[in-house]
Short mmCIF file of C-alpha atoms in Angstrom, two decimals:
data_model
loop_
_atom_site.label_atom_id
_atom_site.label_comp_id
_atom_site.label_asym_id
_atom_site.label_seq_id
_atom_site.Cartn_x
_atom_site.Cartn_y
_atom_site.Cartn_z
CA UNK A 1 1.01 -6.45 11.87
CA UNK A 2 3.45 -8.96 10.24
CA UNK A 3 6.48 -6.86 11.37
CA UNK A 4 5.37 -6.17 14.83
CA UNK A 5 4.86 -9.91 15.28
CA UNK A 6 8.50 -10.20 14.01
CA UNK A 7 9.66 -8.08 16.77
CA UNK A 8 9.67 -4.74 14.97
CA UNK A 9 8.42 -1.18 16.52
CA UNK A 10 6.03 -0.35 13.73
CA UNK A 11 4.68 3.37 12.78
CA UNK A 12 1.86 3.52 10.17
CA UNK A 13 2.19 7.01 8.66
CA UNK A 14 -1.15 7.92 6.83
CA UNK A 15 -1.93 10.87 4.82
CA UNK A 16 -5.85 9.89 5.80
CA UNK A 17 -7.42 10.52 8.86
CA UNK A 18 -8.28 6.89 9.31
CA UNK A 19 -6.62 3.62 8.50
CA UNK A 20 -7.98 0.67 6.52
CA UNK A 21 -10.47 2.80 5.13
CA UNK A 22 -10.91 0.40 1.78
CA UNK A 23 -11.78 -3.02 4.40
CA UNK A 24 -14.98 -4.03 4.75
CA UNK A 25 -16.71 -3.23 8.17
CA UNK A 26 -15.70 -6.72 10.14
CA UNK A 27 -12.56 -6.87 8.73
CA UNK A 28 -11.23 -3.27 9.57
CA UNK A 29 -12.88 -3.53 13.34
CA UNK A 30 -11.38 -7.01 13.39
CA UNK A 31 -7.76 -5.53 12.36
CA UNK A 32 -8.30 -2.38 14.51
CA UNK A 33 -8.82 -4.40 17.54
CA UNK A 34 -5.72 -6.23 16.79
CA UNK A 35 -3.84 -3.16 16.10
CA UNK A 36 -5.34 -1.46 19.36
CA UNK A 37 -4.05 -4.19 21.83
CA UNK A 38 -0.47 -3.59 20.06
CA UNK A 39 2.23 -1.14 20.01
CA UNK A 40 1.86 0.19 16.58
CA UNK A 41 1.74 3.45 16.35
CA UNK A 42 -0.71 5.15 14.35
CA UNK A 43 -0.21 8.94 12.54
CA UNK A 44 -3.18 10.36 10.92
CA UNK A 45 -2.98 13.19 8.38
CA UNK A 46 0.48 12.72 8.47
CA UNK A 47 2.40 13.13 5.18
CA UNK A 48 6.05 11.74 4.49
CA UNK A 49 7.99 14.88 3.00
CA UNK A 50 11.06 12.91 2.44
CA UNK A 51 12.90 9.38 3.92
CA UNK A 52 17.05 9.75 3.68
CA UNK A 53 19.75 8.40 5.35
CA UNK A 54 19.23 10.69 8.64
CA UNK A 55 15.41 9.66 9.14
CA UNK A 56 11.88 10.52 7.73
CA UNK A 57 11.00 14.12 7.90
CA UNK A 58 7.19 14.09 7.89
CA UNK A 59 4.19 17.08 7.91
CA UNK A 60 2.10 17.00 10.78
CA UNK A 61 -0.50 19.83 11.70
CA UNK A 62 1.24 21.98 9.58
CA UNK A 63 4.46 21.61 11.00
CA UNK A 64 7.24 19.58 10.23
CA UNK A 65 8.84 16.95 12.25
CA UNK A 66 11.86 14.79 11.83
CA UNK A 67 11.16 10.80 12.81
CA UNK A 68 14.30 8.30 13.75
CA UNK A 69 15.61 6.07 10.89
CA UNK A 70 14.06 2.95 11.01
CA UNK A 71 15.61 -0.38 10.10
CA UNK A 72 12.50 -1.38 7.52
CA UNK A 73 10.43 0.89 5.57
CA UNK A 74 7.39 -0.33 3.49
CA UNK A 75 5.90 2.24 0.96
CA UNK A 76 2.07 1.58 0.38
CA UNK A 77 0.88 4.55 -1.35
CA UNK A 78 -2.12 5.39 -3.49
CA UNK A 79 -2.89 4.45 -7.15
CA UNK A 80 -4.95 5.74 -10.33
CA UNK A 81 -6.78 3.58 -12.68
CA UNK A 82 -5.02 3.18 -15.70
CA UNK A 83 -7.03 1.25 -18.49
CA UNK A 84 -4.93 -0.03 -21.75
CA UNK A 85 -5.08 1.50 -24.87
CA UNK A 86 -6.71 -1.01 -27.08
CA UNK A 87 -7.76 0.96 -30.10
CA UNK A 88 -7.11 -1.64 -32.91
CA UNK A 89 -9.78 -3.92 -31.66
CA UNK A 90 -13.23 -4.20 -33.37
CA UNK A 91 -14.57 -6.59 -30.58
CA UNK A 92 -16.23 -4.76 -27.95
CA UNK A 93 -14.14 -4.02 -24.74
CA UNK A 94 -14.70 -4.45 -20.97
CA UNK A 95 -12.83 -2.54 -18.15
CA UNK A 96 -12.92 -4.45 -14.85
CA UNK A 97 -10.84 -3.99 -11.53
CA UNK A 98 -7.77 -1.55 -10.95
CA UNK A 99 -8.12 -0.54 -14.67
CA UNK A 100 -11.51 0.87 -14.60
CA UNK A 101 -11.51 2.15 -11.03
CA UNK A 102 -9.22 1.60 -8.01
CA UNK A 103 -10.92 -0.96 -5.71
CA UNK A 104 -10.20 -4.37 -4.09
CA UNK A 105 -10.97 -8.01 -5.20
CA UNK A 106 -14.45 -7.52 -3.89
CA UNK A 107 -14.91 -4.44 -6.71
CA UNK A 108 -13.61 -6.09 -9.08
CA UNK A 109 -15.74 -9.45 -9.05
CA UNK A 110 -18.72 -7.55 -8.86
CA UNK A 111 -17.70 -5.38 -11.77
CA UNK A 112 -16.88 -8.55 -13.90
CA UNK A 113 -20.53 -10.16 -12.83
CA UNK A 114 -22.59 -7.25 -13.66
CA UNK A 115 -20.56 -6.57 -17.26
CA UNK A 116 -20.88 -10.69 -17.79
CA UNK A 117 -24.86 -10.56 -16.97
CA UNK A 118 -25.41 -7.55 -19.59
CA UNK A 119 -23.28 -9.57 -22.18
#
């Protein structure tokens, strides 16, 4: 949204078939309206094969297509949790957020409150 308020043509390429999947219900209608009365351009179960000087070469139903080069690229792609290694420590440890399991801020908090309450 920031870039196509800056001017830009904007094309959200999603391996998914739906965007803002991890928002919570108001927020993703509220951002889907927004994106609806735009000109982004939404591709769903799209996947980015590779991005070069000559364009992005994408998948798309099985077939592959060759997209323009754009001017701006932004790379938002998925993550695994990845808790630290801690294994000199007697004291009793505590995974919250990312670390324990991908999530938002919303995850996390909760996962802190309910690990506080038991301690």
């Amino acid at each position: 949204e920031y870039l196509y308020h800056l001017g830009k043509d904007v094309i959200v390429i999603e391996m998914l078939d739906k965007i803002c999947g991890d928002l919570g219900p108001l927020n993703r209608v509220n951002v889907l309206e927004r994106i609806n009365n735009s000109s982004i351009k939404i591709m769903l179960n799209t996947k980015v094969l590779e991005l070069n000087d000559e364009g992005i070469m994408i998948l798309k139903d099985g077939r592959e297509e060759k997209l323009g080069l754009p001017d701006t690229v932004v790379i938002a792609m998925g993550v695994r949790p990845n808790p630290l290694s801690l294994k000199d420590i007697e004291s009793p440890i505590h995974y919250v957020g990312d670390c324990e399991k991908v999530g938002n801020a919303m995850d996390a908090i909760h996962s802190a409150f309910h690990i506080a309450v038991k301690l």
